[in-house]
Amino acid sequence: MKLITVEEHYMSKAINDQYQALNQADLSPEQEAKASFVSEYLNQMVETGGPIVDLDQKRLAYMDQAGVSVQILSYGNNSPMDLRGEAAVDLARQANDDLFEACQKHPDRFYGLACLPVDQPQSAAAELERTVKDLGFKGALLQGTFQEEFLDNDRYDPIFAKAEELGVPLQIHPGEIKQDVLKAYYKGKWSDQVMNVLSGHGMGWHYEAGVHMLRLILSGCFDRYPRLQLVAGHWGEGLPYFLERLDENLPVDLTHLDHNIAYYLKHNFYYTPSGMFYDGPFKLCLDYFGAERIVWSVDYPYVIRDNAWDYLANFGLAQEDLEAIAYANAEKLYGLG
C-alpha cells in the first residue's frame, strides 16, 4: 500500500545564505540571542550537506527504507516567510522555483507546498496562485507568527481567501515564540539549552501553534472562508485535548461565531502526527475526528522515523481507515493523482 506523508521539509544553502544576510538587520538583541540557538542548529544541517538539503537519492533512499511513497515538501525554518518587504517576495519565489525543479525530477515521489511572503499579503496571495496554477503546488505552509504577530490580523485575509478560492490547504507550522512569553514562561533555574528546547520543540512552540489556530477560529476566519482547510501538525498542537473544554466555555452566544469551536475543528482541520508516533494522541484524534480527518507525516528530517509505514500498518486500524490515512485522505485534500 502506498504511503503519502504531508509535512516533510527541505532547505537550500543558497536560500539560507541570503536569508541570514537579510534577516540579521531585523533582529533585536534579544531575538538575535534566541535565534542564534535555532540558527546554529539549522545552519549546521545546511552547511554539512545533511538530509534537509538533499532532494534526490539520499532522501529517496530514506523514503524507500521507511515505506514512504510520496513526500509533500515545504521549506523549513529560516524561511523567506520571516522576511519583510520585497526581499521576502523575491526570495520566496526563488525557493518555490527551486522546489519545483526538484519535483520535476521525481514527479512520482515529490509534491510541493508554497513558501509565501506573508509580510506582503497581496503578493503572498499572488505567489500562492502562481505556484498552484503554474508549478502544480498543492497548498502552502505558514511558519507560525510573522514578526511576533498572529495571522488572524485582517491584513492577512488575502492569503486565506486565495487558498479557499484555489481549493488548496494551508498548514500553520510552529515557529519561534514571542520573546516576552519566552522569558515569562520558559526561563528559570535551568540551562539555556533546557529553556530553548522547552520553549521550542519540547512544548512551547506547539502551544503557540495551537493558540494561533484557535485565534483564527475565534476571529471568524472560517465563517468568512467556510471551505478553507488547515492541516494541524503534531496531532493538532494540543487543541483536541481541550475540544470539549473549549466548547463548554466558549459557546456561540459568547463568541458570536456561526458554529461552536468543535464544529470548526471537525470540518476545517485535518490532523497529522508530524513524527509523533504516539498511541494516545492518535487514538484521541480518531475518536474525535475519525480516520477521514487524519493524514500521515514524519516531519522529516527534523524527525527521522524508520517505521513511518510499520507504525501505521500495525496500529490495528480497519482496512478502510488504514487506506484513508495512508493515502486516500491526502489524495483528496491535496488533489493528487
mmCIF file of C-alpha atoms in Angstrom:
data_model
loop_
_atom_site.group_PDB
_atom_site.id
_atom_site.type_symbol
_atom_site.label_atom_id
_atom_site.label_comp_id
_atom_site.label_asym_id
_atom_site.label_seq_id
_atom_site.Cartn_x
_atom_site.Cartn_y
_atom_site.Cartn_z
ATOM 1 C CA MET A 1 0.000 0.000 0.000
ATOM 2 C CA LYS A 2 1.305 3.455 -0.807
ATOM 3 C CA LEU A 3 2.032 5.967 1.938
ATOM 4 C CA ILE A 4 1.847 9.739 1.441
ATOM 5 C CA THR A 5 3.454 11.950 4.089
ATOM 6 C CA VAL A 6 2.393 15.578 4.049
ATOM 7 C CA GLU A 7 4.728 17.530 6.348
ATOM 8 C CA GLU A 8 8.275 16.978 5.146
ATOM 9 C CA HIS A 9 10.895 19.689 4.884
ATOM 10 C CA TYR A 10 13.872 20.825 2.895
ATOM 11 C CA MET A 11 16.235 23.811 2.926
ATOM 12 C CA SER A 12 18.593 25.299 0.374
ATOM 13 C CA LYS A 13 22.077 26.606 1.137
ATOM 14 C CA ALA A 14 21.655 29.391 -1.413
ATOM 15 C CA ILE A 15 18.326 30.461 0.102
ATOM 16 C CA ASN A 16 19.618 30.106 3.658
ATOM 17 C CA ASP A 17 22.687 32.255 2.980
ATOM 18 C CA GLN A 18 20.516 35.037 1.573
ATOM 19 C CA TYR A 19 18.024 34.667 4.412
ATOM 20 C CA GLN A 20 20.739 35.032 7.049
ATOM 21 C CA ALA A 21 22.066 38.214 5.471
ATOM 22 C CA LEU A 22 18.624 39.790 5.087
ATOM 23 C CA ASN A 23 17.214 38.700 8.445
ATOM 24 C CA GLN A 24 20.099 39.942 10.567
ATOM 25 C CA ALA A 25 19.058 43.567 10.165
ATOM 26 C CA ASP A 26 15.545 42.869 11.519
ATOM 27 C CA LEU A 27 16.544 41.214 14.796
ATOM 28 C CA SER A 28 16.575 42.895 18.196
ATOM 29 C CA PRO A 29 19.461 41.895 20.514
ATOM 30 C CA GLU A 30 17.110 39.555 22.439
ATOM 31 C CA GLN A 31 15.796 37.982 19.255
ATOM 32 C CA GLU A 32 19.331 37.578 17.967
ATOM 33 C CA ALA A 33 20.377 35.732 21.134
ATOM 34 C CA LYS A 34 17.405 33.395 20.882
ATOM 35 C CA ALA A 35 17.763 32.973 17.134
ATOM 36 C CA SER A 36 21.395 32.004 17.479
ATOM 37 C CA PHE A 37 20.431 28.681 19.085
ATOM 38 C CA VAL A 38 17.988 27.747 16.330
ATOM 39 C CA SER A 39 20.083 29.205 13.530
ATOM 40 C CA GLU A 40 23.203 27.391 14.674
ATOM 41 C CA TYR A 41 21.338 24.095 14.563
ATOM 42 C CA LEU A 42 19.762 24.821 11.171
ATOM 43 C CA ASN A 43 22.931 26.200 9.653
ATOM 44 C CA GLN A 44 24.774 23.069 10.715
ATOM 45 C CA MET A 45 22.145 20.944 8.951
ATOM 46 C CA VAL A 46 22.582 23.015 5.796
ATOM 47 C CA GLU A 47 26.342 23.522 5.824
ATOM 48 C CA THR A 48 27.142 19.856 6.457
ATOM 49 C CA GLY A 49 25.044 18.776 3.496
ATOM 50 C CA GLY A 50 22.639 16.914 5.761
ATOM 51 C CA PRO A 51 19.361 15.322 4.695
ATOM 52 C CA ILE A 52 17.461 18.613 4.777
ATOM 53 C CA VAL A 53 19.242 19.888 1.649
ATOM 54 C CA ASP A 54 19.006 16.638 -0.301
ATOM 55 C CA LEU A 55 16.108 16.318 -2.711
ATOM 56 C CA ASP A 56 17.497 13.364 -4.581
ATOM 57 C CA GLN A 57 18.952 9.926 -3.869
ATOM 58 C CA LYS A 58 19.606 10.196 -0.103
ATOM 59 C CA ARG A 59 16.065 11.324 0.570
ATOM 60 C CA LEU A 60 14.631 8.727 -1.776
ATOM 61 C CA ALA A 61 16.666 6.010 -0.066
ATOM 62 C CA TYR A 62 15.226 7.033 3.307
ATOM 63 C CA MET A 63 11.713 7.053 1.879
ATOM 64 C CA ASP A 64 12.139 3.564 0.454
ATOM 65 C CA GLN A 65 13.507 2.265 3.751
ATOM 66 C CA ALA A 66 10.681 3.818 5.783
ATOM 67 C CA GLY A 67 7.942 2.768 3.367
ATOM 68 C CA VAL A 68 7.105 6.313 2.208
ATOM 69 C CA SER A 69 5.847 6.509 -1.371
ATOM 70 C CA VAL A 70 5.378 10.284 -1.657
ATOM 71 C CA GLN A 71 6.545 13.310 0.322
ATOM 72 C CA ILE A 72 4.748 16.648 0.199
ATOM 73 C CA LEU A 73 7.600 19.105 0.687
ATOM 74 C CA SER A 74 7.726 22.525 2.322
ATOM 75 C CA TYR A 75 10.542 24.908 3.153
ATOM 76 C CA GLY A 76 11.895 24.515 6.687
ATOM 77 C CA ASN A 77 12.787 27.108 9.290
ATOM 78 C CA ASN A 78 14.880 30.156 8.373
ATOM 79 C CA SER A 79 12.128 30.653 5.834
ATOM 80 C CA PRO A 80 11.750 33.600 3.452
ATOM 81 C CA MET A 81 8.326 33.924 5.063
ATOM 82 C CA ASP A 82 10.033 35.559 8.053
ATOM 83 C CA LEU A 83 11.432 38.445 5.994
ATOM 84 C CA ARG A 84 9.968 41.871 5.324
ATOM 85 C CA GLY A 85 9.221 43.712 2.112
ATOM 86 C CA GLU A 86 10.174 42.900 -1.443
ATOM 87 C CA ALA A 87 13.142 40.834 -0.275
ATOM 88 C CA ALA A 88 10.650 38.296 1.070
ATOM 89 C CA VAL A 89 8.753 38.264 -2.227
ATOM 90 C CA ASP A 90 11.878 37.660 -4.289
ATOM 91 C CA LEU A 91 13.390 35.002 -2.032
ATOM 92 C CA ALA A 92 10.107 33.112 -1.606
ATOM 93 C CA ARG A 93 9.735 32.974 -5.377
ATOM 94 C CA GLN A 94 13.281 31.653 -5.697
ATOM 95 C CA ALA A 95 12.642 28.981 -3.056
ATOM 96 C CA ASN A 96 9.460 27.889 -4.814
ATOM 97 C CA ASP A 97 11.143 27.712 -8.199
ATOM 98 C CA ASP A 98 13.939 25.591 -6.714
ATOM 99 C CA LEU A 99 11.417 23.198 -5.187
ATOM 100 C CA PHE A 100 9.553 22.967 -8.489
ATOM 101 C CA GLU A 101 12.752 21.822 -10.211
ATOM 102 C CA ALA A 102 13.230 19.076 -7.611
ATOM 103 C CA CYS A 103 9.630 17.916 -8.006
ATOM 104 C CA GLN A 104 10.070 17.798 -11.772
ATOM 105 C CA LYS A 105 12.983 15.390 -11.370
ATOM 106 C CA HIS A 106 10.896 12.976 -9.283
ATOM 107 C CA PRO A 107 7.253 13.714 -10.137
ATOM 108 C CA ASP A 108 6.016 10.422 -8.730
ATOM 109 C CA ARG A 109 7.730 10.977 -5.344
ATOM 110 C CA PHE A 110 7.575 14.722 -4.546
ATOM 111 C CA TYR A 111 4.911 17.435 -4.469
ATOM 112 C CA GLY A 112 5.410 20.998 -3.271
ATOM 113 C CA LEU A 113 3.851 23.411 -0.796
ATOM 114 C CA ALA A 114 4.500 27.094 -1.392
ATOM 115 C CA CYS A 115 6.644 29.389 0.714
ATOM 116 C CA LEU A 116 4.803 32.721 0.949
ATOM 117 C CA PRO A 117 5.981 36.298 1.679
ATOM 118 C CA VAL A 118 3.317 36.957 4.300
ATOM 119 C CA ASP A 119 4.558 40.494 5.056
ATOM 120 C CA GLN A 120 3.079 41.384 1.660
ATOM 121 C CA PRO A 121 -0.321 39.634 1.783
ATOM 122 C CA GLN A 122 -1.402 40.554 -1.745
ATOM 123 C CA SER A 123 1.941 39.356 -3.107
ATOM 124 C CA ALA A 124 1.622 36.218 -0.980
ATOM 125 C CA ALA A 125 -1.804 35.502 -2.455
ATOM 126 C CA ALA A 126 -0.426 36.065 -5.948
ATOM 127 C CA GLU A 127 2.512 33.742 -5.261
ATOM 128 C CA LEU A 128 0.161 31.071 -3.949
ATOM 129 C CA GLU A 129 -1.854 31.330 -7.160
ATOM 130 C CA ARG A 130 1.293 31.203 -9.314
ATOM 131 C CA THR A 131 2.678 28.147 -7.570
ATOM 132 C CA VAL A 132 -0.626 26.275 -7.698
ATOM 133 C CA LYS A 133 -1.563 27.120 -11.282
ATOM 134 C CA ASP A 134 1.876 27.265 -12.915
ATOM 135 C CA LEU A 135 4.014 24.942 -10.770
ATOM 136 C CA GLY A 136 1.414 22.402 -9.668
ATOM 137 C CA PHE A 137 1.908 23.043 -5.946
ATOM 138 C CA LYS A 138 -0.688 21.697 -3.544
ATOM 139 C CA GLY A 139 -1.028 24.452 -0.943
ATOM 140 C CA ALA A 140 1.267 26.356 1.395
ATOM 141 C CA LEU A 141 2.923 26.079 4.777
ATOM 142 C CA LEU A 142 2.973 29.151 7.034
ATOM 143 C CA GLN A 143 5.784 29.370 9.591
ATOM 144 C CA GLY A 144 3.888 30.408 12.711
ATOM 145 C CA THR A 145 3.565 34.082 13.566
ATOM 146 C CA PHE A 146 5.093 36.817 11.441
ATOM 147 C CA GLN A 147 7.397 39.129 13.418
ATOM 148 C CA GLU A 148 5.506 38.010 16.563
ATOM 149 C CA GLU A 149 2.119 38.867 15.031
ATOM 150 C CA PHE A 150 -0.587 36.223 14.685
ATOM 151 C CA LEU A 151 -2.137 35.741 11.273
ATOM 152 C CA ASP A 152 -5.686 36.450 12.473
ATOM 153 C CA ASN A 153 -4.920 40.123 11.785
ATOM 154 C CA ASP A 154 -7.261 41.219 8.994
ATOM 155 C CA ARG A 155 -4.349 42.249 6.790
ATOM 156 C CA TYR A 156 -3.529 38.575 6.153
ATOM 157 C CA ASP A 157 -7.014 37.747 4.858
ATOM 158 C CA PRO A 158 -5.954 37.769 1.175
ATOM 159 C CA ILE A 159 -3.880 34.645 1.850
ATOM 160 C CA PHE A 160 -6.792 32.723 3.349
ATOM 161 C CA ALA A 161 -9.199 33.998 0.705
ATOM 162 C CA LYS A 162 -6.898 32.846 -2.091
ATOM 163 C CA ALA A 163 -6.392 29.408 -0.533
ATOM 164 C CA GLU A 164 -10.153 28.910 -0.339
ATOM 165 C CA GLU A 165 -10.599 30.165 -3.901
ATOM 166 C CA LEU A 166 -7.945 27.758 -5.203
ATOM 167 C CA GLY A 167 -9.219 24.880 -3.078
ATOM 168 C CA VAL A 168 -5.822 24.165 -1.509
ATOM 169 C CA PRO A 169 -4.992 23.617 2.178
ATOM 170 C CA LEU A 170 -2.701 25.648 4.405
ATOM 171 C CA GLN A 171 -0.664 24.469 7.361
ATOM 172 C CA ILE A 172 0.202 26.630 10.359
ATOM 173 C CA HIS A 173 3.618 25.304 11.336
ATOM 174 C CA PRO A 174 5.206 26.021 14.741
ATOM 175 C CA GLY A 175 7.653 28.897 14.756
ATOM 176 C CA GLU A 176 9.642 30.946 17.224
ATOM 177 C CA ILE A 177 7.505 32.078 20.165
ATOM 178 C CA LYS A 178 7.149 35.669 21.334
ATOM 179 C CA GLN A 179 10.105 36.917 23.359
ATOM 180 C CA ASP A 180 8.075 38.158 26.339
ATOM 181 C CA VAL A 181 6.390 34.741 26.560
ATOM 182 C CA LEU A 182 9.774 33.035 26.340
ATOM 183 C CA LYS A 183 11.126 34.981 29.304
ATOM 184 C CA ALA A 184 7.979 34.757 31.430
ATOM 185 C CA TYR A 185 7.177 31.083 30.883
ATOM 186 C CA TYR A 186 10.341 29.219 29.991
ATOM 187 C CA LYS A 187 13.351 30.943 31.561
ATOM 188 C CA GLY A 188 14.163 29.574 35.011
ATOM 189 C CA LYS A 189 16.554 27.614 37.200
ATOM 190 C CA TRP A 190 17.819 25.512 34.331
ATOM 191 C CA SER A 191 20.264 25.836 31.497
ATOM 192 C CA ASP A 192 19.675 27.896 28.385
ATOM 193 C CA GLN A 193 19.666 24.636 26.451
ATOM 194 C CA VAL A 194 16.736 23.364 28.528
ATOM 195 C CA MET A 195 14.999 26.723 28.068
ATOM 196 C CA ASN A 196 15.466 26.613 24.309
ATOM 197 C CA VAL A 197 14.123 23.071 23.978
ATOM 198 C CA LEU A 198 11.248 23.638 26.428
ATOM 199 C CA SER A 199 10.180 26.840 24.698
ATOM 200 C CA GLY A 200 10.597 25.252 21.274
ATOM 201 C CA HIS A 201 10.060 21.711 20.077
ATOM 202 C CA GLY A 202 9.723 20.357 23.631
ATOM 203 C CA MET A 203 6.448 22.164 24.229
ATOM 204 C CA GLY A 204 6.357 25.941 23.781
ATOM 205 C CA TRP A 205 6.030 26.405 20.076
ATOM 206 C CA HIS A 206 3.387 23.660 19.907
ATOM 207 C CA TYR A 207 1.237 25.502 22.427
ATOM 208 C CA GLU A 208 1.680 28.717 20.468
ATOM 209 C CA ALA A 209 0.683 26.998 17.216
ATOM 210 C CA GLY A 210 -2.442 25.685 18.939
ATOM 211 C CA VAL A 211 -3.284 29.161 20.219
ATOM 212 C CA HIS A 212 -2.636 30.503 16.725
ATOM 213 C CA MET A 213 -5.158 28.152 15.143
ATOM 214 C CA LEU A 214 -7.690 28.863 17.892
ATOM 215 C CA ARG A 215 -7.286 32.591 17.263
ATOM 216 C CA LEU A 216 -8.075 32.002 13.589
ATOM 217 C CA ILE A 217 -11.284 30.249 14.615
ATOM 218 C CA LEU A 218 -12.292 32.961 17.094
ATOM 219 C CA SER A 219 -11.520 35.736 14.606
ATOM 220 C CA GLY A 220 -14.195 34.343 12.292
ATOM 221 C CA CYS A 221 -11.731 33.228 9.630
ATOM 222 C CA PHE A 222 -13.726 30.070 8.884
ATOM 223 C CA ASP A 223 -17.022 31.924 8.840
ATOM 224 C CA ARG A 224 -15.590 34.196 6.161
ATOM 225 C CA TYR A 225 -13.941 31.284 4.340
ATOM 226 C CA PRO A 226 -16.008 28.215 5.235
ATOM 227 C CA ARG A 227 -14.374 25.942 2.648
ATOM 228 C CA LEU A 228 -10.839 26.718 3.865
ATOM 229 C CA GLN A 229 -8.910 23.709 5.182
ATOM 230 C CA LEU A 230 -5.954 23.838 7.585
ATOM 231 C CA VAL A 231 -3.595 20.994 8.415
ATOM 232 C CA ALA A 232 -2.761 20.868 12.122
ATOM 233 C CA GLY A 233 0.563 19.207 12.850
ATOM 234 C CA HIS A 234 1.644 17.317 15.969
ATOM 235 C CA TRP A 235 -1.843 15.869 16.389
ATOM 236 C CA GLY A 236 -3.489 19.299 16.486
ATOM 237 C CA GLU A 237 -0.944 21.163 18.611
ATOM 238 C CA GLY A 238 -2.875 20.407 21.819
ATOM 239 C CA LEU A 239 -6.310 21.538 20.635
ATOM 240 C CA PRO A 240 -8.007 18.103 20.545
ATOM 241 C CA TYR A 241 -7.283 17.596 24.253
ATOM 242 C CA PHE A 242 -9.255 20.765 25.056
ATOM 243 C CA LEU A 243 -12.037 20.314 22.487
ATOM 244 C CA GLU A 244 -14.884 19.765 24.958
ATOM 245 C CA ARG A 245 -13.482 22.306 27.408
ATOM 246 C CA LEU A 246 -13.386 24.932 24.667
ATOM 247 C CA ASP A 247 -16.944 24.152 23.612
ATOM 248 C CA GLU A 248 -18.197 24.380 27.184
ATOM 249 C CA ASN A 249 -16.540 27.692 27.963
ATOM 250 C CA LEU A 250 -16.707 29.440 24.586
ATOM 251 C CA PRO A 251 -20.315 28.915 23.450
ATOM 252 C CA VAL A 252 -21.720 30.581 20.354
ATOM 253 C CA ASP A 253 -23.640 33.177 22.356
ATOM 254 C CA LEU A 254 -20.277 34.382 23.680
ATOM 255 C CA THR A 255 -18.116 34.100 20.551
ATOM 256 C CA HIS A 256 -20.854 35.173 18.076
ATOM 257 C CA LEU A 257 -19.437 32.697 15.583
ATOM 258 C CA ASP A 258 -21.634 30.721 13.215
ATOM 259 C CA HIS A 259 -20.770 27.450 14.983
ATOM 260 C CA ASN A 260 -19.224 26.094 18.146
ATOM 261 C CA ILE A 261 -15.464 25.533 18.362
ATOM 262 C CA ALA A 262 -15.745 21.775 17.835
ATOM 263 C CA TYR A 263 -17.529 22.317 14.527
ATOM 264 C CA TYR A 264 -14.529 24.115 13.036
ATOM 265 C CA LEU A 265 -12.064 21.607 14.464
ATOM 266 C CA LYS A 266 -14.082 18.824 12.838
ATOM 267 C CA HIS A 267 -14.876 20.487 9.497
ATOM 268 C CA ASN A 268 -11.989 22.855 8.710
ATOM 269 C CA PHE A 269 -8.977 20.939 10.034
ATOM 270 C CA TYR A 270 -7.026 17.813 9.192
ATOM 271 C CA TYR A 271 -4.668 16.285 11.748
ATOM 272 C CA THR A 272 -1.250 14.772 11.241
ATOM 273 C CA PRO A 273 1.353 13.281 13.622
ATOM 274 C CA SER A 274 4.447 15.148 12.382
ATOM 275 C CA GLY A 275 6.511 12.172 13.505
ATOM 276 C CA MET A 276 4.786 11.919 16.903
ATOM 277 C CA PHE A 277 4.023 8.236 16.577
ATOM 278 C CA TYR A 278 2.349 8.085 19.984
ATOM 279 C CA ASP A 279 -0.700 5.920 20.583
ATOM 280 C CA GLY A 280 -2.571 8.283 22.931
ATOM 281 C CA PRO A 281 -2.887 11.339 20.672
ATOM 282 C CA PHE A 282 -3.567 9.102 17.672
ATOM 283 C CA LYS A 283 -6.476 7.422 19.456
ATOM 284 C CA LEU A 284 -7.807 10.788 20.639
ATOM 285 C CA CYS A 285 -7.874 12.188 17.099
ATOM 286 C CA LEU A 286 -9.507 9.023 15.785
ATOM 287 C CA ASP A 287 -12.157 9.297 18.485
ATOM 288 C CA TYR A 288 -12.916 12.989 17.965
ATOM 289 C CA PHE A 289 -12.433 13.421 14.223
ATOM 290 C CA GLY A 290 -12.448 9.966 12.624
ATOM 291 C CA ALA A 291 -9.942 8.446 10.228
ATOM 292 C CA GLU A 292 -11.289 10.653 7.437
ATOM 293 C CA ARG A 293 -9.648 13.712 9.052
ATOM 294 C CA ILE A 294 -6.140 12.275 9.544
ATOM 295 C CA VAL A 295 -3.219 12.460 7.121
ATOM 296 C CA TRP A 296 0.227 10.971 7.770
ATOM 297 C CA SER A 297 3.584 12.713 8.213
ATOM 298 C CA VAL A 298 7.087 12.203 9.585
ATOM 299 C CA ASP A 299 8.359 15.823 9.833
ATOM 300 C CA TYR A 300 11.496 14.665 8.029
ATOM 301 C CA PRO A 301 14.330 15.401 8.614
ATOM 302 C CA TYR A 302 13.681 17.215 11.910
ATOM 303 C CA VAL A 303 12.297 13.849 12.948
ATOM 304 C CA ILE A 304 13.546 10.681 11.261
ATOM 305 C CA ARG A 305 11.370 7.609 11.747
ATOM 306 C CA ASP A 306 12.287 4.377 10.023
ATOM 307 C CA ASN A 307 8.875 2.974 10.975
ATOM 308 C CA ALA A 308 6.699 5.502 9.116
ATOM 309 C CA TRP A 309 4.752 2.703 7.438
ATOM 310 C CA ASP A 310 5.188 -0.041 10.020
ATOM 311 C CA TYR A 311 3.766 2.016 12.893
ATOM 312 C CA LEU A 312 0.651 2.910 10.928
ATOM 313 C CA ALA A 313 0.187 -0.554 9.421
ATOM 314 C CA ASN A 314 0.443 -2.243 12.820
ATOM 315 C CA PHE A 315 -1.819 0.154 14.716
ATOM 316 C CA GLY A 316 -4.818 -2.139 14.320
ATOM 317 C CA LEU A 317 -6.927 0.007 12.014
ATOM 318 C CA ALA A 318 -9.704 -1.340 9.838
ATOM 319 C CA GLN A 319 -8.562 -1.691 6.228
ATOM 320 C CA GLU A 320 -10.735 1.209 5.078
ATOM 321 C CA ASP A 321 -9.314 3.501 7.767
ATOM 322 C CA LEU A 322 -5.750 2.407 7.037
ATOM 323 C CA GLU A 323 -6.166 3.245 3.358
ATOM 324 C CA ALA A 324 -7.740 6.602 4.221
ATOM 325 C CA ILE A 325 -4.901 7.691 6.494
ATOM 326 C CA ALA A 326 -2.111 6.205 4.400
ATOM 327 C CA TYR A 327 -3.043 7.882 1.131
ATOM 328 C CA ALA A 328 -6.724 8.444 0.285
ATOM 329 C CA ASN A 329 -7.274 11.468 2.536
ATOM 330 C CA ALA A 330 -4.104 13.133 1.268
ATOM 331 C CA GLU A 331 -5.071 12.498 -2.345
ATOM 332 C CA LYS A 332 -8.436 14.143 -1.733
ATOM 333 C CA LEU A 333 -7.149 17.065 0.356
ATOM 334 C CA TYR A 334 -4.204 17.957 -1.878
ATOM 335 C CA GLY A 335 -5.759 16.987 -5.197
ATOM 336 C CA LEU A 336 -3.159 14.360 -6.059
ATOM 337 C CA GLY A 337 -3.316 11.896 -8.898
#
